[in-house]
């Protein structure tokens, strides 16, 4: 019997509004601990929340990008629980009447679009950040003390809940990359997993292939990269198959994935007892976005990443197109191709060399990059890499780079290098036999011949490629 994974994701996206959800404290990263707080976000008695209009509009915008319906009324509720990161003793969150429902994201695949249902997207406030000090895991167990930074408390957070439509760990990863890029392009969040502005919980079950039942699921938390999520899901799928095949039964539990050891640890059951006693927040009126607002936001939607993948896929194939679009690289690619460079070569140079060199994508002039892409077969690898590293510098032009000393002499250098190799067959043979230290000898000979004018790095590169060829 074969098994089919069934996966649903709950994704939290921290919105990058200037201020918090219900007060005017600045939202965002980096300020000194507990410097961005006020009576509202510290939950002091008598303080009243006021909604952040922009956060509500951005939630609707995201919902529209995910093909959701926007109900005429959304309601904030109180989700009650007791923990130091929540000074009010409750979190304000949309519950049974969220801002966005019934959407889907189309995930391009080789077999056509996979429709991943979006059950809902709702707006809530983030909890404060708890830091556990001492112990070894950074978790509360074994820690000496725990500290709370209330700066994050009250930051607007959108939770997106998918239907259990995802069928593999790899599909979960690709879905998340596409969703992340969508959010980033809408300009509503930086959605960086390392910074915690994008957080993902994965719900996982398995079933016999071909069946449509939904078996008991578990939830995996605390995975802070796309690869960890994929590995965590894979590990849990394997574990569950093992449980069923050995005649056991999967229990509904929550796991932490320890990426360093590839291990899943169940949380204590008491940590998940969730009776939140939701009730409507009495200090806030329902949110009633006007139809005009919804239609204006819809008209402002940019062309979405999934659509662009489909558009450029014909030139590049699905995998390359996906890498470019989900990496935010396709606009540069398009410019480079428009400037005359080969589509596939441009895609490879951008996804590998340009990204590898850490170049700021927005600073690259596509026409200059196009010239480098065209020149790359003619110039030594070292000169090409050097040029790519500089392609984002202000004032960089490929023509002046290619004309300068690093490269200009290659045409002249090549015959000199050939002559020196020809004159020293013994050393060439020794080098090829493993005496790579002889490279210095050859470089020295070329430098002598050129009276020290050649660029040593370029010379070495040229020698290396000739000697290995
Ligand atoms: P809850 O209300 O307990 O949070 P939901 O029904 O809202 O549960 O589901 C939460 C998440 O779990 C969703 O992403 C959903 O797709 C996923 N999910 C629900 N049932 C299953 C299942 N049997 N297998 C895998 N994922 C599931
Ligand atoms: Mg849930
Ligand atoms: Zn505040």
Coordinates of N, CA and C in Angstrom, one line a residue, residues 5 19 40 54 63 75 96 102 115 118 168 213-214 250 266 276 307 321 325 334 341 393:
X5 N 0.5 12.0 1.5 CA 0.5 13.0 2.5 C -0.6 14.1 2.3
X19 N 2.6 51.9 12.2 CA 2.2 51.8 13.7 C 1.5 50.4 13.9
X40 N -2.0 51.0 25.8 CA -2.9 50.1 25.0 C -2.2 48.8 24.8
X54 N -4.9 51.1 7.8 CA -4.1 50.6 6.7 C -3.9 49.0 6.9
X63 N -6.2 39.4 0.7 CA -7.3 38.5 0.4 C -7.7 38.5 -1.0
X75 N -15.5 40.8 12.2 CA -15.6 41.1 13.7 C -14.4 40.7 14.4
X96 N -14.8 34.0 14.1 CA -15.7 33.4 13.2 C -16.2 34.3 12.1
X102 N -12.6 31.8 1.6 CA -12.9 31.0 0.4 C -12.0 31.5 -0.8
X115 N -4.5 23.8 -7.5 CA -5.4 24.8 -6.8 C -5.2 24.5 -5.3
X118 N -7.7 28.5 0.0 CA -7.4 29.4 1.1 C -8.7 29.4 1.9
X168 N 2.6 17.2 -0.8 CA 4.0 16.8 -0.5 C 4.7 17.9 0.2
X213 N -10.4 10.2 2.5 CA -10.7 10.5 3.9 C -9.6 11.4 4.5
X214 N -10.0 12.1 5.5 CA -9.0 12.9 6.3 C -8.8 12.2 7.6
X250 N -2.4 7.3 14.8 CA -1.8 8.6 15.0 C -2.7 9.4 16.0
X266 N 7.3 15.8 20.7 CA 5.9 16.2 21.0 C 5.9 17.2 22.2
X276 N -10.3 28.8 24.4 CA -10.0 30.2 24.3 C -11.1 31.2 24.7
X307 N 1.0 34.4 -12.1 CA 0.7 34.7 -13.4 C 2.0 35.0 -14.2
X321 N 11.7 29.5 -14.5 CA 10.7 30.6 -14.3 C 10.3 30.8 -12.9
X325 N 11.0 34.1 -10.5 CA 9.8 34.9 -10.0 C 9.8 34.8 -8.5
X334 N 13.7 40.1 -17.4 CA 13.0 40.7 -18.5 C 13.7 41.8 -19.2
X341 N 19.9 40.2 -24.6 CA 20.7 39.0 -24.2 C 19.8 37.7 -24.3
X393 N 27.1 48.5 -9.0 CA 27.7 49.7 -8.5 C 27.2 50.9 -9.3

